[in-house]
Short mmCIF file of N, CA and C in Angstrom, two decimals:
data_model
loop_
_atom_site.label_atom_id
_atom_site.label_comp_id
_atom_site.label_asym_id
_atom_site.label_seq_id
_atom_site.Cartn_x
_atom_site.Cartn_y
_atom_site.Cartn_z
N MET Y 25 84.61 86.53 131.68
CA MET Y 25 85.21 87.84 132.18
C MET Y 25 86.15 87.86 133.08
N THR Y 26 87.09 88.37 133.06
CA THR Y 26 88.22 88.56 134.18
C THR Y 26 88.16 90.13 135.20
N GLY Y 27 88.44 89.43 136.05
CA GLY Y 27 88.23 90.86 137.22
C GLY Y 27 88.01 90.29 138.42
N THR Y 28 88.09 91.06 139.39
CA THR Y 28 87.45 90.59 140.49
C THR Y 28 85.78 90.28 140.43
N ALA Y 29 85.10 89.92 141.33
CA ALA Y 29 83.73 89.49 141.64
C ALA Y 29 82.83 90.88 141.26
N SER Y 30 83.31 91.76 141.77
CA SER Y 30 82.57 92.92 141.62
C SER Y 30 82.68 93.94 140.46
N GLN Y 31 84.14 93.72 139.71
CA GLN Y 31 84.19 94.42 138.80
C GLN Y 31 83.36 93.58 137.55
N ILE Y 32 83.41 92.23 138.00
CA ILE Y 32 82.65 91.46 136.80
C ILE Y 32 81.22 92.09 136.81
N GLU Y 33 80.42 91.73 137.81
CA GLU Y 33 79.13 92.03 138.06
C GLU Y 33 78.86 93.69 137.55
N TRP Y 34 79.61 94.41 137.77
CA TRP Y 34 79.44 96.22 137.31
C TRP Y 34 80.24 96.20 136.01
N ALA Y 35 80.83 95.34 135.30
CA ALA Y 35 80.89 95.20 133.51
C ALA Y 35 79.48 94.70 133.05
N LYS Y 36 79.13 93.60 133.52
CA LYS Y 36 77.76 92.95 133.34
C LYS Y 36 76.62 94.10 133.34
N ARG Y 37 76.75 94.76 133.96
CA ARG Y 37 75.98 96.08 133.95
C ARG Y 37 75.98 97.05 133.04
N ILE Y 38 77.25 97.37 132.86
CA ILE Y 38 77.60 98.43 131.75
C ILE Y 38 77.71 97.69 130.45
N ARG Y 39 78.11 96.69 130.03
CA ARG Y 39 78.07 96.28 128.66
C ARG Y 39 76.77 96.40 127.89
N PRO Y 40 75.54 95.86 128.35
CA PRO Y 40 74.33 96.27 127.60
C PRO Y 40 74.32 97.72 127.10
N ARG Y 41 74.67 98.41 127.92
CA ARG Y 41 74.27 100.10 127.45
C ARG Y 41 75.14 100.44 126.38
N VAL Y 42 76.56 99.79 126.43
CA VAL Y 42 77.73 99.99 125.29
C VAL Y 42 77.08 99.10 124.02
N ASP Y 43 76.63 98.25 124.21
CA ASP Y 43 75.94 97.32 123.23
C ASP Y 43 74.70 98.44 122.45
N ALA Y 44 73.94 98.81 123.36
CA ALA Y 44 72.87 99.75 123.06
C ALA Y 44 73.64 101.03 122.23
N GLU Y 45 74.57 101.53 122.87
CA GLU Y 45 75.07 103.10 122.22
C GLU Y 45 75.52 102.41 120.94
N PHE Y 46 76.24 101.49 120.78
CA PHE Y 46 76.41 101.18 119.19
C PHE Y 46 75.41 101.01 118.32
N THR Y 47 74.19 100.73 118.98
CA THR Y 47 73.18 100.27 118.15
C THR Y 47 72.54 101.61 117.84
N ARG Y 48 72.28 102.50 118.55
CA ARG Y 48 71.89 103.80 118.23
C ARG Y 48 72.75 104.43 117.37
N VAL Y 49 74.02 104.39 117.48
CA VAL Y 49 74.72 105.10 116.64
C VAL Y 49 74.80 104.48 115.22
N ALA Y 50 74.57 103.29 115.45
CA ALA Y 50 74.40 102.48 113.70
C ALA Y 50 73.34 103.27 113.26
N GLY Y 51 71.82 103.34 114.03
CA GLY Y 51 70.53 103.39 113.82
C GLY Y 51 70.75 104.96 113.02
N ALA Y 52 71.37 105.90 113.82
CA ALA Y 52 71.56 107.15 113.30
C ALA Y 52 72.13 107.30 111.90
N PHE Y 53 72.95 106.67 111.68
CA PHE Y 53 74.07 106.44 110.49
C PHE Y 53 72.93 105.53 109.35
N GLN Y 54 71.96 104.76 109.76
CA GLN Y 54 71.19 104.10 108.81
C GLN Y 54 70.12 105.21 108.31
N SER Y 55 69.56 105.79 109.27
CA SER Y 55 68.54 106.69 108.90
C SER Y 55 69.49 108.01 108.04
N ALA Y 56 70.47 108.13 107.96
CA ALA Y 56 71.21 109.54 107.25
C ALA Y 56 71.10 108.64 105.76
N ALA Y 57 71.72 107.31 105.96
CA ALA Y 57 71.84 106.67 104.51
C ALA Y 57 70.53 106.48 103.78
N CYS Y 58 69.25 106.58 104.42
CA CYS Y 58 68.15 106.15 103.64
C CYS Y 58 67.77 107.87 103.23
N LYS Y 59 68.18 109.02 103.43
CA LYS Y 59 67.81 110.03 102.80
C LYS Y 59 68.91 110.58 101.72
N GLN Y 60 69.91 109.82 101.67
CA GLN Y 60 71.25 110.11 100.90
C GLN Y 60 71.41 109.41 99.59
N LYS Y 61 71.80 110.14 98.69
CA LYS Y 61 72.32 109.31 97.19
C LYS Y 61 73.44 109.08 97.31
N ASP Y 62 73.60 107.96 96.08
CA ASP Y 62 74.85 107.80 95.77
C ASP Y 62 75.84 108.82 95.35
N PRO Y 63 77.33 109.00 95.62
CA PRO Y 63 77.76 107.67 96.52
C PRO Y 63 78.03 108.20 98.13
N ASP Y 64 77.27 109.00 98.36
CA ASP Y 64 77.21 109.21 99.83
C ASP Y 64 76.70 108.07 100.72
N ARG Y 65 75.41 107.39 100.25
CA ARG Y 65 74.99 106.34 100.88
C ARG Y 65 76.04 104.95 101.04
N MET Y 66 76.69 105.11 99.71
CA MET Y 66 77.93 103.81 99.88
C MET Y 66 78.86 104.38 101.15
N ASP Y 67 79.01 105.30 100.98
CA ASP Y 67 80.02 106.21 102.07
C ASP Y 67 79.50 105.54 103.78
N THR Y 68 78.25 106.29 103.85
CA THR Y 68 77.83 105.64 104.90
C THR Y 68 77.86 104.31 105.27
N ALA Y 69 77.42 103.71 104.17
CA ALA Y 69 77.32 102.00 104.44
C ALA Y 69 78.56 101.51 104.95
N ALA Y 70 79.55 101.79 104.48
CA ALA Y 70 81.12 101.76 105.02
C ALA Y 70 81.33 102.23 106.16
N VAL Y 71 80.82 103.30 106.67
CA VAL Y 71 81.10 103.90 108.19
C VAL Y 71 80.44 102.89 109.04
N ILE Y 72 78.88 102.41 108.76
CA ILE Y 72 78.33 101.68 109.50
C ILE Y 72 78.98 100.15 109.69
N ALA Y 73 79.82 99.87 108.66
CA ALA Y 73 80.65 98.51 108.73
C ALA Y 73 81.67 98.83 109.61
N ILE Y 74 82.38 99.49 109.34
CA ILE Y 74 83.37 100.13 110.20
C ILE Y 74 83.06 100.14 112.14
N LEU Y 75 81.57 100.61 112.07
CA LEU Y 75 80.88 100.69 113.52
C LEU Y 75 80.82 99.36 114.07
N GLU Y 76 80.41 98.47 113.01
CA GLU Y 76 80.36 97.12 113.44
C GLU Y 76 81.39 96.51 113.53
N GLU Y 77 82.44 96.58 113.27
CA GLU Y 77 83.70 95.67 113.54
C GLU Y 77 84.40 96.43 114.73
N LYS Y 78 84.25 97.88 115.08
CA LYS Y 78 84.53 98.29 116.24
C LYS Y 78 83.56 97.73 117.42
N ARG Y 79 82.66 97.54 117.18
CA ARG Y 79 81.28 96.92 118.08
C ARG Y 79 81.75 95.54 118.59
N VAL Y 80 82.06 94.79 117.61
CA VAL Y 80 82.56 93.25 117.87
C VAL Y 80 84.17 93.50 118.56
N GLU Y 81 84.97 94.16 118.32
CA GLU Y 81 86.47 94.38 119.15
C GLU Y 81 85.70 94.71 120.55
N VAL Y 82 85.07 95.73 120.45
CA VAL Y 82 84.85 96.10 122.02
C VAL Y 82 84.14 94.95 122.65
N MET Y 83 83.09 94.57 122.46
CA MET Y 83 82.15 93.36 123.10
C MET Y 83 82.92 92.03 123.23
N ALA Y 84 84.25 91.65 122.60
CA ALA Y 84 85.00 91.02 122.72
C ALA Y 84 86.08 91.00 123.68
N ASN Y 85 86.15 92.14 124.30
CA ASN Y 85 86.94 92.51 125.41
C ASN Y 85 86.38 91.49 126.56
N ASP Y 86 87.49 90.71 127.35
CA ASP Y 86 86.80 90.02 128.34
C ASP Y 86 87.22 91.05 129.50
N ARG Y 87 87.76 91.94 129.55
CA ARG Y 87 88.28 92.65 130.94
C ARG Y 87 87.30 93.46 131.76
N ALA Y 88 86.97 93.17 132.55
CA ALA Y 88 85.72 94.04 133.40
C ALA Y 88 86.61 95.32 133.47
N GLY Y 89 87.82 95.36 134.03
CA GLY Y 89 88.46 96.67 133.82
C GLY Y 89 88.33 97.62 132.79
N TYR Y 90 88.58 97.25 131.80
CA TYR Y 90 88.24 98.09 130.28
C TYR Y 90 87.07 98.70 130.21
N PHE Y 91 85.47 97.94 130.50
CA PHE Y 91 84.43 98.44 130.43
C PHE Y 91 83.85 99.76 131.65
N ILE Y 92 84.70 99.18 132.99
CA ILE Y 92 84.61 100.31 133.92
C ILE Y 92 85.62 101.64 133.66
N ARG Y 93 86.82 101.29 133.28
CA ARG Y 93 87.29 102.69 132.95
C ARG Y 93 86.95 103.22 131.42
N ASN Y 94 86.41 102.29 130.65
CA ASN Y 94 86.37 103.40 128.94
C ASN Y 94 84.85 103.53 129.06
N TRP Y 95 83.91 102.69 129.56
CA TRP Y 95 82.62 102.68 128.84
C TRP Y 95 81.66 103.19 130.27
N GLN Y 96 82.06 103.46 131.43
CA GLN Y 96 81.11 103.63 132.45
C GLN Y 96 80.52 104.62 132.42
N GLU Y 97 81.07 105.66 131.82
CA GLU Y 97 80.16 106.93 131.72
C GLU Y 97 80.07 106.87 129.80
N LEU Y 98 78.94 106.95 129.41
CA LEU Y 98 78.76 107.10 128.04
C LEU Y 98 78.54 108.22 127.59
N THR Y 99 79.93 108.76 126.47
CA THR Y 99 79.80 110.02 126.17
C THR Y 99 79.97 110.14 124.75
N ASP Y 100 80.98 109.93 124.07
CA ASP Y 100 80.90 110.04 122.16
C ASP Y 100 81.91 109.36 122.15
N GLN Y 101 82.32 107.89 123.03
CA GLN Y 101 83.08 107.29 122.54
C GLN Y 101 83.23 106.37 121.46
N VAL Y 102 81.74 106.04 120.89
CA VAL Y 102 81.57 105.47 119.61
C VAL Y 102 81.98 106.11 118.74
N ARG Y 103 81.64 107.51 118.59
CA ARG Y 103 81.85 108.49 117.81
C ARG Y 103 83.44 108.70 117.39
N GLN Y 104 84.16 108.74 118.64
CA GLN Y 104 85.67 108.89 118.33
C GLN Y 104 86.55 107.76 117.91
N MET Y 105 85.76 106.39 118.18
CA MET Y 105 86.48 105.53 117.50
C MET Y 105 86.21 105.13 116.07
N ILE Y 106 85.20 105.69 115.69
CA ILE Y 106 85.10 105.83 114.33
C ILE Y 106 85.44 106.98 113.63
N PHE Y 107 85.95 108.22 114.14
CA PHE Y 107 86.54 109.27 113.77
C PHE Y 107 88.01 109.02 113.64
N ALA Y 108 88.28 108.19 114.42
CA ALA Y 108 90.01 108.03 114.80
C ALA Y 108 90.35 106.77 113.81
N ASP Y 109 89.34 105.97 113.24
CA ASP Y 109 89.80 104.99 112.29
C ASP Y 109 90.13 105.63 110.72
N SER Y 110 91.39 104.91 110.44
CA SER Y 110 91.64 105.54 109.23
C SER Y 110 90.95 105.40 107.95
N ARG Y 111 90.08 104.32 108.22
CA ARG Y 111 89.32 104.13 106.64
C ARG Y 111 88.36 105.03 107.05
N TYR Y 112 88.08 105.88 108.04
CA TYR Y 112 86.83 106.69 108.44
C TYR Y 112 87.51 108.18 107.48
N GLN Y 113 88.76 108.09 107.99
CA GLN Y 113 89.44 109.54 107.33
C GLN Y 113 89.63 109.29 106.14
N ALA Y 114 89.76 108.23 105.52
CA ALA Y 114 90.11 108.14 103.84
C ALA Y 114 88.44 108.55 103.13
N ILE Y 115 87.57 107.68 104.06
CA ILE Y 115 86.23 108.32 103.19
C ILE Y 115 85.61 109.64 103.70
N ARG Y 116 86.30 110.50 104.73
CA ARG Y 116 85.72 111.70 104.48
C ARG Y 116 86.46 112.37 103.66
N ALA Y 117 87.91 112.55 103.66
CA ALA Y 117 88.73 113.05 102.57
C ALA Y 117 88.47 112.74 100.84
N ASN Y 118 87.47 111.39 100.86
CA ASN Y 118 87.08 111.16 99.54
C ASN Y 118 85.62 112.46 99.34
N ARG Y 119 84.75 112.20 100.50
CA ARG Y 119 83.98 112.90 100.32
C ARG Y 119 84.15 114.59 100.25
N GLU Y 120 85.07 115.37 100.95
CA GLU Y 120 85.35 116.37 100.58
C GLU Y 120 85.98 116.75 99.11
N THR Y 121 86.80 115.83 98.53
CA THR Y 121 86.87 116.02 97.45
C THR Y 121 86.07 116.05 96.47
N ARG Y 122 84.90 115.39 96.54
CA ARG Y 122 83.66 115.05 95.86
C ARG Y 122 83.24 116.35 95.57
N SER Y 123 82.92 116.99 96.81
CA SER Y 123 82.04 118.22 97.12
C SER Y 123 82.79 119.56 96.51
N GLN Y 124 84.13 119.56 96.16
CA GLN Y 124 84.77 120.46 95.58
C GLN Y 124 84.58 120.61 94.35
#
């Protein structure tokens, strides 16, 4: 990890919370998927795959400052990352079309 010694120490405390937040959000989606019927369940599985890809990207970041700036306070960063993804937007648009 790159940064000053104190930044690295701080980021090392933040990273497990970030990973836990991804796990929490994935669990919520998995719980929802268990109650869904196809094709909604397949859509939710695709969203979980996007979520896991985002987790890998975030956790691979080796800059301590990134975690301090972007993840020190956990709010809805994971949800925002998913919602901003173009693949999620396509899933959402397809779901809305199906429900009409």
